[in-house]
Amino acid sequence: MAQKWNICLILMMTALCAGGCGGKETGSELLTGTREAVEPVTEAVEPEVEKTADGIALRIYSGDEAAEQIEVQTVYVDAVTEQTVMAELKKALNMDAAADLKKLSFGMHGGDRIAMLDMNQAFADYLNRLSAAGESIVMGSLVNTFLDCYQCDLLMLTAEGRVLKTGHEIYEEYLEMYDFAESSYHVKEMVLSEGKIRISCPQIEGLPDEQIQGKWNRIFLGAEERAMDEWEADGSYEVSYEVKTMTRDVLSILMNGFYYGEDAAHPYSFKYTYNIDLNTGESIRLADHVDVEKTAENLFAGTGYYVEESLAPHFAERLKVIYDSPEALARSLAGYDYSEDESAPYGYSYIRDGRVWLCMEVPHALGDYIEIELDVPV
C-alpha cells in the first residue's frame, strides 16, 4: 500500500478556517485545504521519457498475472500525452473502457512537485467494484505510472473534482509511489561483427537462476555465430533486437534482420523471435498459449486481429493464396517458434503488452514480413 503524506497541523487549520464552501467543493475539508496549498504550475510540463529507435519508451505499471503485486513494463509509443499514458495504462490493467482521466495538472508545495489527476465518475464506479487487493493494484499502477512519467514527488487524486471514496479507502491526502517489483535482470548487447556483417546479440545479466541465464545466453550466441559462419552472399548483413516483454516470468525478444544486396534497390528484411519461460527455462511456442485452430479461423474470416491499415486488404488476400484452408493455416501456426528439439519453425511470434503478435512472411513488395496483433490476451 502506498505511503500517505501527512498534512501538517497548520495546513489542516488553514483548511478548516477556509469556511464551509471549500469542503462543499471537494466533499473533504482536508482535501480542499491540501489543494489550496498547492501553487499551480502554469507552464507546460513535459514527460520525462526516452526516445529510442523503436519509439518513445514509456514505463507502465500494472499488476502481475496473479494480481498480487505491481510490476513495471516498457512500452513504445509515437507520442506521450496524458491521453496516451492513460490509454496504455487501461490496456495493461484491462480497465473498464469508460473509466478515464478528465484532467492532469501540476503544482508545487514545499519543494515537492505535485501531479493532480482528476478522474471521471466511471473510474470511481469501476474502483468501487473491485476488491481491496484489486483496488490497491489499480491505484498503485495509476499513481506510479504518472509519477514516473512526469517525475513528480506526490500525487493528488480526485473524481469529478471531489474526494474519491470507495468501500475501502478515502483518497484525500497526497499519494507517493507504491511498492513494486522491477525486473531483477536486464538484457545487454553483445556486438558480433566481421566484414559487412554486424549482429547485435542479446545476453541476459542478473537473472536469479544462473542455469537458465547461461542456457539462453549460449543459445543466443550460438545461433548468431552460426549465422555468421554460414553467410556467403555478397552485400551486408545486419541484425538487431527489441525486448518486447521483460518480466519475472517471461522474456520475449524480436530479432530484426536486413540483407542489403549489392545491386538491390531495397534491403530484404527478416524476423525471428525468442520467447522464454523464465520459471522453467523452456521456450514458449505459439501453440502453448494460443488456440491455433480458432486463430486460423479468425484470420481467414478477417476478425480477431489487427494489422497496419494500408496492408490489411493485401494481407487478407495473400493469406488465402498461401493457405487454401483454415486447417492448413492452423497446421502452420502449430509449428511457430523454436522448440527444444531445434526443428526449424514455420514462423514466429512474440509477446507485447500482454498480447500475442505474429511475424508472418509476405512478398517482398509488402515488406517481407508483416506483424499481426492477435486479439488474444496471454
mmCIF file of C-alpha atoms in Angstrom:
data_model
loop_
_atom_site.group_PDB
_atom_site.id
_atom_site.type_symbol
_atom_site.label_atom_id
_atom_site.label_comp_id
_atom_site.label_asym_id
_atom_site.label_seq_id
_atom_site.Cartn_x
_atom_site.Cartn_y
_atom_site.Cartn_z
ATOM 1 C CA MET A 1 0.000 0.000 0.000
ATOM 2 C CA ALA A 2 1.260 3.476 -0.763
ATOM 3 C CA GLN A 3 2.519 5.713 1.957
ATOM 4 C CA LYS A 4 0.433 8.842 2.534
ATOM 5 C CA TRP A 5 1.944 12.228 3.032
ATOM 6 C CA ASN A 6 0.829 13.610 6.409
ATOM 7 C CA ILE A 7 -0.509 17.162 6.223
ATOM 8 C CA CYS A 8 0.913 19.381 8.900
ATOM 9 C CA LEU A 9 -1.266 20.949 11.614
ATOM 10 C CA ILE A 10 -1.005 24.439 10.164
ATOM 11 C CA LEU A 11 -2.323 23.271 6.794
ATOM 12 C CA MET A 12 -5.238 21.491 8.478
ATOM 13 C CA MET A 13 -6.122 24.635 10.433
ATOM 14 C CA THR A 14 -5.949 26.678 7.243
ATOM 15 C CA ALA A 15 -8.359 24.295 5.575
ATOM 16 C CA LEU A 16 -10.802 24.474 8.478
ATOM 17 C CA CYS A 17 -10.639 28.250 8.593
ATOM 18 C CA ALA A 18 -11.424 28.495 4.902
ATOM 19 C CA GLY A 19 -15.118 28.048 5.717
ATOM 20 C CA GLY A 20 -17.738 25.557 4.687
ATOM 21 C CA CYS A 21 -17.631 26.393 0.971
ATOM 22 C CA GLY A 22 -14.258 24.697 0.469
ATOM 23 C CA GLY A 23 -15.481 21.425 1.945
ATOM 24 C CA LYS A 24 -18.552 21.532 -0.243
ATOM 25 C CA GLU A 25 -16.389 21.921 -3.337
ATOM 26 C CA THR A 26 -14.454 18.705 -2.803
ATOM 27 C CA GLY A 27 -16.501 16.865 -0.203
ATOM 28 C CA SER A 28 -13.489 16.962 2.139
ATOM 29 C CA GLU A 29 -12.101 19.800 4.242
ATOM 30 C CA LEU A 30 -8.714 18.095 4.275
ATOM 31 C CA LEU A 31 -8.597 17.687 0.505
ATOM 32 C CA THR A 32 -9.743 21.270 -0.050
ATOM 33 C CA GLY A 33 -7.000 22.601 2.207
ATOM 34 C CA THR A 34 -4.430 20.402 0.537
ATOM 35 C CA ARG A 35 -5.428 21.553 -2.919
ATOM 36 C CA GLU A 36 -5.493 25.231 -1.965
ATOM 37 C CA ALA A 37 -1.956 24.974 -0.561
ATOM 38 C CA VAL A 38 -0.582 23.891 -3.943
ATOM 39 C CA GLU A 39 0.944 26.605 -6.115
ATOM 40 C CA PRO A 40 -0.191 25.904 -9.698
ATOM 41 C CA VAL A 41 2.426 25.418 -12.408
ATOM 42 C CA THR A 42 1.270 27.415 -15.417
ATOM 43 C CA GLU A 43 3.942 26.438 -17.943
ATOM 44 C CA ALA A 44 3.738 23.146 -19.823
ATOM 45 C CA VAL A 45 5.171 20.121 -18.003
ATOM 46 C CA GLU A 46 6.796 17.673 -20.372
ATOM 47 C CA PRO A 47 7.030 13.956 -19.586
ATOM 48 C CA GLU A 48 10.434 12.528 -18.712
ATOM 49 C CA VAL A 49 10.763 9.786 -21.326
ATOM 50 C CA GLU A 50 13.443 8.307 -23.555
ATOM 51 C CA LYS A 51 13.338 8.368 -27.346
ATOM 52 C CA THR A 52 14.612 5.144 -28.917
ATOM 53 C CA ALA A 53 14.742 3.626 -32.378
ATOM 54 C CA ASP A 54 11.569 1.699 -31.501
ATOM 55 C CA GLY A 55 9.649 4.799 -30.414
ATOM 56 C CA ILE A 56 9.293 6.654 -27.143
ATOM 57 C CA ALA A 57 9.879 4.336 -24.191
ATOM 58 C CA LEU A 58 7.080 4.619 -21.643
ATOM 59 C CA ARG A 59 7.102 2.780 -18.303
ATOM 60 C CA ILE A 60 3.681 1.376 -17.443
ATOM 61 C CA TYR A 61 2.862 -0.172 -14.072
ATOM 62 C CA SER A 62 0.262 -2.914 -13.664
ATOM 63 C CA GLY A 63 -0.485 -5.994 -11.612
ATOM 64 C CA ASP A 64 1.302 -9.278 -12.193
ATOM 65 C CA GLU A 65 -0.554 -12.315 -13.526
ATOM 66 C CA ALA A 66 -1.589 -13.351 -10.013
ATOM 67 C CA ALA A 67 -2.686 -9.758 -9.204
ATOM 68 C CA GLU A 68 -0.532 -9.931 -6.084
ATOM 69 C CA GLN A 69 1.981 -7.165 -6.744
ATOM 70 C CA ILE A 70 2.711 -4.290 -9.094
ATOM 71 C CA GLU A 71 5.233 -4.737 -11.876
ATOM 72 C CA VAL A 72 6.620 -2.338 -14.455
ATOM 73 C CA GLN A 73 6.987 -2.878 -18.173
ATOM 74 C CA THR A 74 8.231 -0.693 -21.004
ATOM 75 C CA VAL A 75 6.017 0.024 -23.997
ATOM 76 C CA TYR A 76 6.875 2.054 -27.087
ATOM 77 C CA VAL A 77 4.587 4.797 -28.376
ATOM 78 C CA ASP A 78 4.749 7.520 -31.009
ATOM 79 C CA ALA A 79 3.993 10.368 -28.609
ATOM 80 C CA VAL A 80 3.417 10.787 -24.874
ATOM 81 C CA THR A 81 0.456 12.808 -23.622
ATOM 82 C CA GLU A 82 -1.794 12.227 -20.643
ATOM 83 C CA GLN A 83 -4.224 10.537 -23.050
ATOM 84 C CA THR A 84 -1.668 8.062 -24.393
ATOM 85 C CA VAL A 85 -0.378 7.330 -20.874
ATOM 86 C CA MET A 86 -3.916 6.627 -19.682
ATOM 87 C CA ALA A 87 -4.692 4.522 -22.755
ATOM 88 C CA GLU A 88 -1.624 2.319 -22.219
ATOM 89 C CA LEU A 89 -2.413 2.032 -18.505
ATOM 90 C CA LYS A 90 -6.024 0.993 -19.214
ATOM 91 C CA LYS A 91 -4.771 -1.624 -21.658
ATOM 92 C CA ALA A 92 -2.259 -3.041 -19.187
ATOM 93 C CA LEU A 93 -4.837 -3.192 -16.385
ATOM 94 C CA ASN A 94 -7.719 -4.328 -18.601
ATOM 95 C CA MET A 95 -9.621 -1.426 -17.082
ATOM 96 C CA ASP A 96 -13.277 -0.582 -17.729
ATOM 97 C CA ALA A 97 -13.339 1.251 -21.079
ATOM 98 C CA ALA A 98 -15.490 4.072 -19.677
ATOM 99 C CA ALA A 99 -13.042 4.848 -16.853
ATOM 100 C CA ASP A 100 -10.823 7.736 -17.849
ATOM 101 C CA LEU A 101 -8.765 10.774 -16.909
ATOM 102 C CA LYS A 102 -10.538 14.130 -17.136
ATOM 103 C CA LYS A 103 -7.652 16.459 -16.366
ATOM 104 C CA LEU A 104 -3.978 16.388 -15.456
ATOM 105 C CA SER A 105 -2.397 19.474 -13.902
ATOM 106 C CA PHE A 106 0.715 20.226 -11.891
ATOM 107 C CA GLY A 107 1.774 22.280 -8.916
ATOM 108 C CA MET A 108 4.426 22.830 -6.264
ATOM 109 C CA HIS A 109 4.236 22.593 -2.490
ATOM 110 C CA GLY A 110 7.188 22.907 -0.123
ATOM 111 C CA GLY A 111 9.669 21.985 -2.849
ATOM 112 C CA ASP A 112 7.697 18.906 -3.910
ATOM 113 C CA ARG A 113 6.398 18.537 -7.445
ATOM 114 C CA ILE A 114 2.715 17.631 -7.398
ATOM 115 C CA ALA A 115 0.749 15.835 -10.127
ATOM 116 C CA MET A 116 -3.009 16.378 -9.818
ATOM 117 C CA LEU A 117 -5.265 13.840 -11.544
ATOM 118 C CA ASP A 118 -8.999 14.372 -11.826
ATOM 119 C CA MET A 119 -10.715 11.152 -12.905
ATOM 120 C CA ASN A 120 -14.247 10.718 -14.214
ATOM 121 C CA GLN A 121 -17.145 9.153 -12.334
ATOM 122 C CA ALA A 122 -16.812 5.941 -14.342
ATOM 123 C CA PHE A 123 -13.355 5.454 -12.820
ATOM 124 C CA ALA A 124 -14.779 5.875 -9.305
ATOM 125 C CA ASP A 125 -17.557 3.396 -10.115
ATOM 126 C CA TYR A 126 -15.010 0.932 -11.534
ATOM 127 C CA LEU A 127 -12.820 1.219 -8.445
ATOM 128 C CA ASN A 128 -15.810 0.568 -6.177
ATOM 129 C CA ARG A 129 -16.468 -2.744 -7.912
ATOM 130 C CA LEU A 130 -13.003 -4.064 -7.056
ATOM 131 C CA SER A 131 -11.810 -5.964 -4.021
ATOM 132 C CA ALA A 132 -9.440 -4.237 -1.616
ATOM 133 C CA ALA A 133 -6.495 -6.026 -3.254
ATOM 134 C CA GLY A 134 -7.694 -5.148 -6.760
ATOM 135 C CA GLU A 135 -8.213 -1.517 -5.784
ATOM 136 C CA SER A 136 -4.687 -1.351 -4.389
ATOM 137 C CA ILE A 137 -3.228 -2.733 -7.640
ATOM 138 C CA VAL A 138 -5.169 -0.263 -9.809
ATOM 139 C CA MET A 139 -4.428 2.743 -7.611
ATOM 140 C CA GLY A 140 -0.759 1.836 -7.284
ATOM 141 C CA SER A 141 -0.440 1.354 -11.029
ATOM 142 C CA LEU A 142 -2.116 4.699 -11.725
ATOM 143 C CA VAL A 143 -0.053 6.602 -9.173
ATOM 144 C CA ASN A 144 3.266 5.024 -10.120
ATOM 145 C CA THR A 145 2.751 5.435 -13.866
ATOM 146 C CA PHE A 146 2.007 9.165 -13.702
ATOM 147 C CA LEU A 147 4.614 9.949 -11.030
ATOM 148 C CA ASP A 148 7.246 8.069 -13.035
ATOM 149 C CA CYS A 149 6.296 9.559 -16.407
ATOM 150 C CA TYR A 150 6.211 13.181 -15.211
ATOM 151 C CA GLN A 151 8.880 12.750 -12.494
ATOM 152 C CA CYS A 152 6.734 14.173 -9.716
ATOM 153 C CA ASP A 153 7.106 13.553 -5.989
ATOM 154 C CA LEU A 154 3.478 13.358 -4.888
ATOM 155 C CA LEU A 155 0.092 12.822 -6.499
ATOM 156 C CA MET A 156 -3.315 14.266 -5.625
ATOM 157 C CA LEU A 157 -6.341 12.335 -6.907
ATOM 158 C CA THR A 158 -9.969 13.424 -7.287
ATOM 159 C CA ALA A 159 -13.023 12.170 -9.158
ATOM 160 C CA GLU A 160 -15.123 14.823 -10.899
ATOM 161 C CA GLY A 161 -13.290 17.388 -8.763
ATOM 162 C CA ARG A 162 -14.360 15.789 -5.494
ATOM 163 C CA VAL A 163 -12.817 13.453 -2.985
ATOM 164 C CA LEU A 164 -12.623 9.853 -4.201
ATOM 165 C CA LYS A 165 -14.249 7.462 -1.730
ATOM 166 C CA THR A 166 -14.536 3.703 -2.071
ATOM 167 C CA GLY A 167 -15.653 0.949 0.232
ATOM 168 C CA HIS A 168 -12.032 0.533 1.266
ATOM 169 C CA GLU A 169 -10.337 3.950 1.202
ATOM 170 C CA ILE A 170 -10.871 7.713 1.195
ATOM 171 C CA TYR A 171 -8.240 9.365 -1.015
ATOM 172 C CA GLU A 172 -7.931 12.849 0.479
ATOM 173 C CA GLU A 173 -4.184 13.034 1.087
ATOM 174 C CA TYR A 174 -1.122 13.065 -1.138
ATOM 175 C CA LEU A 175 -0.039 9.698 -2.512
ATOM 176 C CA GLU A 176 3.542 8.537 -3.025
ATOM 177 C CA MET A 177 4.945 5.700 -5.129
ATOM 178 C CA TYR A 178 3.503 2.294 -4.250
ATOM 179 C CA ASP A 179 5.867 -0.642 -3.768
ATOM 180 C CA PHE A 180 6.539 -2.532 -6.981
ATOM 181 C CA ALA A 181 8.722 -5.321 -8.340
ATOM 182 C CA GLU A 182 11.138 -4.348 -11.076
ATOM 183 C CA SER A 183 12.802 -6.999 -13.184
ATOM 184 C CA SER A 184 15.886 -8.173 -11.354
ATOM 185 C CA TYR A 185 17.712 -8.796 -14.620
ATOM 186 C CA HIS A 186 18.437 -6.929 -17.827
ATOM 187 C CA VAL A 187 19.398 -7.660 -21.420
ATOM 188 C CA LYS A 188 22.693 -6.268 -22.701
ATOM 189 C CA GLU A 189 24.003 -6.065 -26.258
ATOM 190 C CA MET A 190 26.926 -8.176 -27.468
ATOM 191 C CA VAL A 191 28.107 -6.965 -30.877
ATOM 192 C CA LEU A 192 29.395 -9.552 -33.346
ATOM 193 C CA SER A 193 30.985 -8.164 -36.482
ATOM 194 C CA GLU A 194 33.036 -9.425 -39.365
ATOM 195 C CA GLY A 195 33.437 -7.646 -42.684
ATOM 196 C CA LYS A 196 29.970 -6.452 -43.738
ATOM 197 C CA ILE A 197 28.230 -8.482 -41.046
ATOM 198 C CA ARG A 198 27.045 -6.804 -37.848
ATOM 199 C CA ILE A 199 24.864 -8.604 -35.313
ATOM 200 C CA SER A 200 23.514 -7.301 -32.014
ATOM 201 C CA CYS A 201 23.283 -10.439 -29.917
ATOM 202 C CA PRO A 202 21.195 -10.275 -26.715
ATOM 203 C CA GLN A 203 22.740 -11.509 -23.476
ATOM 204 C CA ILE A 204 20.899 -11.800 -20.178
ATOM 205 C CA GLU A 205 22.520 -10.480 -16.991
ATOM 206 C CA GLY A 206 21.363 -10.656 -13.393
ATOM 207 C CA LEU A 207 18.796 -13.450 -13.719
ATOM 208 C CA PRO A 208 18.429 -15.165 -10.331
ATOM 209 C CA ASP A 209 18.553 -18.597 -11.987
ATOM 210 C CA GLU A 210 22.071 -18.684 -13.399
ATOM 211 C CA GLN A 211 21.467 -22.037 -15.079
ATOM 212 C CA ILE A 212 18.598 -20.649 -17.175
ATOM 213 C CA GLN A 213 20.603 -17.492 -17.890
ATOM 214 C CA GLY A 214 23.601 -19.489 -19.095
ATOM 215 C CA LYS A 215 21.457 -21.796 -21.220
ATOM 216 C CA TRP A 216 19.816 -18.948 -23.142
ATOM 217 C CA ASN A 217 22.953 -16.866 -23.495
ATOM 218 C CA ARG A 218 24.554 -19.879 -25.152
ATOM 219 C CA ILE A 219 21.513 -20.320 -27.401
ATOM 220 C CA PHE A 220 21.583 -16.649 -28.471
ATOM 221 C CA LEU A 221 25.307 -16.610 -29.109
ATOM 222 C CA GLY A 222 25.370 -19.982 -30.834
ATOM 223 C CA ALA A 223 22.575 -19.046 -33.244
ATOM 224 C CA GLU A 224 24.232 -15.776 -34.249
ATOM 225 C CA GLU A 225 27.703 -17.279 -34.593
ATOM 226 C CA ARG A 226 26.276 -19.974 -36.888
ATOM 227 C CA ALA A 227 24.622 -17.260 -38.976
ATOM 228 C CA MET A 228 27.991 -15.522 -39.366
ATOM 229 C CA ASP A 229 29.766 -18.771 -40.298
ATOM 230 C CA GLU A 230 27.130 -19.724 -42.876
ATOM 231 C CA TRP A 231 26.884 -16.300 -44.518
ATOM 232 C CA GLU A 232 28.351 -16.488 -48.010
ATOM 233 C CA ALA A 233 26.356 -13.996 -50.059
ATOM 234 C CA ASP A 234 27.554 -10.615 -51.257
ATOM 235 C CA GLY A 235 26.302 -7.427 -49.668
ATOM 236 C CA SER A 236 25.866 -6.592 -46.000
ATOM 237 C CA TYR A 237 24.008 -8.385 -43.226
ATOM 238 C CA GLU A 238 22.667 -6.679 -40.088
ATOM 239 C CA VAL A 239 20.660 -7.947 -37.124
ATOM 240 C CA SER A 240 19.338 -6.005 -34.121
ATOM 241 C CA TYR A 241 16.900 -6.891 -31.364
ATOM 242 C CA GLU A 242 13.939 -5.437 -29.461
ATOM 243 C CA VAL A 243 12.916 -6.586 -26.000
ATOM 244 C CA LYS A 244 9.128 -6.840 -26.232
ATOM 245 C CA THR A 245 8.378 -8.264 -22.782
ATOM 246 C CA MET A 246 10.677 -8.443 -19.775
ATOM 247 C CA THR A 247 9.012 -9.622 -16.559
ATOM 248 C CA ARG A 248 9.980 -12.003 -13.797
ATOM 249 C CA ASP A 249 8.236 -14.817 -15.680
ATOM 250 C CA VAL A 250 8.650 -14.117 -19.391
ATOM 251 C CA LEU A 251 11.292 -12.675 -21.701
ATOM 252 C CA SER A 252 10.220 -12.076 -25.300
ATOM 253 C CA ILE A 253 12.725 -10.760 -27.860
ATOM 254 C CA LEU A 254 12.148 -9.828 -31.502
ATOM 255 C CA MET A 255 15.170 -10.043 -33.806
ATOM 256 C CA ASN A 256 15.118 -7.750 -36.866
ATOM 257 C CA GLY A 257 17.449 -8.591 -39.733
ATOM 258 C CA PHE A 258 18.311 -6.886 -43.023
ATOM 259 C CA TYR A 259 20.264 -8.112 -46.010
ATOM 260 C CA TYR A 260 21.488 -5.396 -48.342
ATOM 261 C CA GLY A 261 22.334 -6.888 -51.739
ATOM 262 C CA GLU A 262 24.969 -5.019 -53.710
ATOM 263 C CA ASP A 263 22.647 -4.448 -56.683
ATOM 264 C CA ALA A 264 19.294 -4.451 -54.863
ATOM 265 C CA ALA A 265 17.204 -1.288 -54.776
ATOM 266 C CA HIS A 266 15.865 -2.127 -51.326
ATOM 267 C CA PRO A 267 17.037 -4.368 -48.490
ATOM 268 C CA TYR A 268 15.447 -7.717 -47.771
ATOM 269 C CA SER A 269 14.186 -7.998 -44.196
ATOM 270 C CA PHE A 270 13.629 -10.985 -41.962
ATOM 271 C CA LYS A 271 12.438 -11.575 -38.404
ATOM 272 C CA TYR A 272 12.678 -14.253 -35.755
ATOM 273 C CA THR A 273 11.938 -14.358 -32.068
ATOM 274 C CA TYR A 274 12.838 -15.850 -28.712
ATOM 275 C CA ASN A 275 10.138 -16.397 -26.083
ATOM 276 C CA ILE A 276 11.368 -17.779 -22.776
ATOM 277 C CA ASP A 277 9.571 -19.067 -19.695
ATOM 278 C CA LEU A 278 11.974 -17.854 -17.011
ATOM 279 C CA ASN A 279 10.488 -20.178 -14.412
ATOM 280 C CA THR A 280 11.231 -23.364 -16.364
ATOM 281 C CA GLY A 281 13.873 -22.163 -18.793
ATOM 282 C CA GLU A 282 11.888 -23.616 -21.697
ATOM 283 C CA SER A 283 10.998 -21.972 -24.986
ATOM 284 C CA ILE A 284 7.412 -20.716 -25.259
ATOM 285 C CA ARG A 285 5.776 -21.623 -28.556
ATOM 286 C CA LEU A 286 2.666 -20.058 -30.056
ATOM 287 C CA ALA A 287 0.597 -23.208 -29.541
ATOM 288 C CA ASP A 288 1.464 -23.174 -25.831
ATOM 289 C CA HIS A 289 -0.866 -20.236 -25.148
ATOM 290 C CA VAL A 290 -2.970 -19.750 -28.282
ATOM 291 C CA ASP A 291 -5.727 -21.898 -29.782
ATOM 292 C CA VAL A 292 -4.191 -22.174 -33.255
ATOM 293 C CA GLU A 293 -7.357 -23.667 -34.817
ATOM 294 C CA LYS A 294 -9.509 -20.762 -33.603
ATOM 295 C CA THR A 295 -6.843 -18.237 -34.580
ATOM 296 C CA ALA A 296 -6.657 -19.687 -38.090
ATOM 297 C CA GLU A 297 -10.446 -19.475 -38.437
ATOM 298 C CA ASN A 298 -10.402 -15.839 -37.302
ATOM 299 C CA LEU A 299 -7.598 -14.912 -39.690
ATOM 300 C CA PHE A 300 -9.492 -16.436 -42.619
ATOM 301 C CA ALA A 301 -12.683 -14.652 -41.529
ATOM 302 C CA GLY A 302 -10.866 -11.302 -41.164
ATOM 303 C CA THR A 303 -11.634 -10.935 -37.448
ATOM 304 C CA GLY A 304 -9.781 -11.111 -34.157
ATOM 305 C CA TYR A 305 -6.565 -9.438 -35.312
ATOM 306 C CA TYR A 306 -5.059 -6.078 -36.216
ATOM 307 C CA VAL A 307 -2.556 -5.138 -38.894
ATOM 308 C CA GLU A 308 -1.405 -1.875 -40.371
ATOM 309 C CA GLU A 309 -4.450 -0.454 -42.143
ATOM 310 C CA SER A 310 -2.745 0.024 -45.512
ATOM 311 C CA LEU A 311 -1.648 -3.628 -45.546
ATOM 312 C CA ALA A 312 -4.900 -5.192 -44.328
ATOM 313 C CA PRO A 313 -6.515 -5.971 -47.724
ATOM 314 C CA HIS A 314 -3.258 -7.252 -49.218
ATOM 315 C CA PHE A 315 -2.645 -9.451 -46.207
ATOM 316 C CA ALA A 316 -6.139 -10.960 -46.283
ATOM 317 C CA GLU A 317 -5.777 -11.749 -49.975
ATOM 318 C CA ARG A 318 -2.287 -13.173 -49.650
ATOM 319 C CA LEU A 319 -3.238 -15.333 -46.672
ATOM 320 C CA LYS A 320 -5.758 -17.273 -48.717
ATOM 321 C CA VAL A 321 -3.328 -17.642 -51.590
ATOM 322 C CA ILE A 322 -0.691 -19.237 -49.377
ATOM 323 C CA TYR A 323 -3.078 -21.350 -47.297
ATOM 324 C CA ASP A 324 -6.046 -22.911 -49.047
ATOM 325 C CA SER A 325 -7.993 -23.503 -45.819
ATOM 326 C CA PRO A 326 -8.075 -22.597 -42.113
ATOM 327 C CA GLU A 327 -6.907 -26.144 -41.373
ATOM 328 C CA ALA A 328 -3.745 -25.655 -43.437
ATOM 329 C CA LEU A 329 -3.041 -22.356 -41.668
ATOM 330 C CA ALA A 330 -3.630 -23.964 -38.269
ATOM 331 C CA ARG A 331 -1.039 -26.647 -39.064
ATOM 332 C CA SER A 332 1.454 -23.914 -39.901
ATOM 333 C CA LEU A 333 0.699 -21.912 -36.727
ATOM 334 C CA ALA A 334 1.173 -25.058 -34.656
ATOM 335 C CA GLY A 335 4.794 -25.089 -35.854
ATOM 336 C CA TYR A 336 5.558 -21.470 -34.921
ATOM 337 C CA ASP A 337 8.543 -20.600 -32.716
ATOM 338 C CA TYR A 338 11.609 -22.515 -31.660
ATOM 339 C CA SER A 339 11.139 -25.879 -29.985
ATOM 340 C CA GLU A 340 13.543 -27.718 -27.722
ATOM 341 C CA ASP A 341 14.230 -30.300 -30.452
ATOM 342 C CA GLU A 342 15.739 -27.464 -32.560
ATOM 343 C CA SER A 343 13.449 -28.175 -35.529
ATOM 344 C CA ALA A 344 13.036 -25.234 -37.914
ATOM 345 C CA PRO A 345 9.894 -23.232 -37.050
ATOM 346 C CA TYR A 346 7.270 -22.329 -39.647
ATOM 347 C CA GLY A 347 7.057 -18.781 -38.340
ATOM 348 C CA TYR A 348 7.461 -16.669 -35.234
ATOM 349 C CA SER A 349 5.507 -14.869 -32.554
ATOM 350 C CA TYR A 350 6.277 -12.562 -29.663
ATOM 351 C CA ILE A 351 4.510 -11.172 -26.605
ATOM 352 C CA ARG A 352 3.960 -7.454 -26.113
ATOM 353 C CA ASP A 353 1.708 -5.630 -23.635
ATOM 354 C CA GLY A 354 0.053 -8.891 -22.686
ATOM 355 C CA ARG A 355 -0.896 -9.664 -26.309
ATOM 356 C CA VAL A 356 0.413 -12.141 -28.842
ATOM 357 C CA TRP A 357 1.864 -10.882 -32.128
ATOM 358 C CA LEU A 358 2.638 -12.971 -35.199
ATOM 359 C CA CYS A 359 5.540 -12.339 -37.575
ATOM 360 C CA MET A 360 4.310 -13.762 -40.886
ATOM 361 C CA GLU A 361 6.307 -13.835 -44.102
ATOM 362 C CA VAL A 362 4.754 -11.981 -47.056
ATOM 363 C CA PRO A 363 6.003 -10.993 -50.537
ATOM 364 C CA HIS A 364 8.879 -8.523 -50.741
ATOM 365 C CA ALA A 365 6.511 -5.869 -52.140
ATOM 366 C CA LEU A 366 4.604 -5.960 -48.834
ATOM 367 C CA GLY A 367 7.753 -5.662 -46.748
ATOM 368 C CA ASP A 368 8.883 -9.307 -46.448
ATOM 369 C CA TYR A 369 7.298 -9.725 -43.028
ATOM 370 C CA ILE A 370 4.116 -8.395 -41.505
ATOM 371 C CA GLU A 371 3.427 -8.125 -37.768
ATOM 372 C CA ILE A 372 -0.086 -9.102 -36.699
ATOM 373 C CA GLU A 373 -1.557 -8.350 -33.264
ATOM 374 C CA LEU A 374 -3.964 -11.065 -32.165
ATOM 375 C CA ASP A 375 -6.976 -10.085 -30.107
ATOM 376 C CA VAL A 376 -5.965 -12.739 -27.606
ATOM 377 C CA PRO A 377 -4.545 -11.921 -24.154
ATOM 378 C CA VAL A 378 -1.665 -14.029 -22.911
#
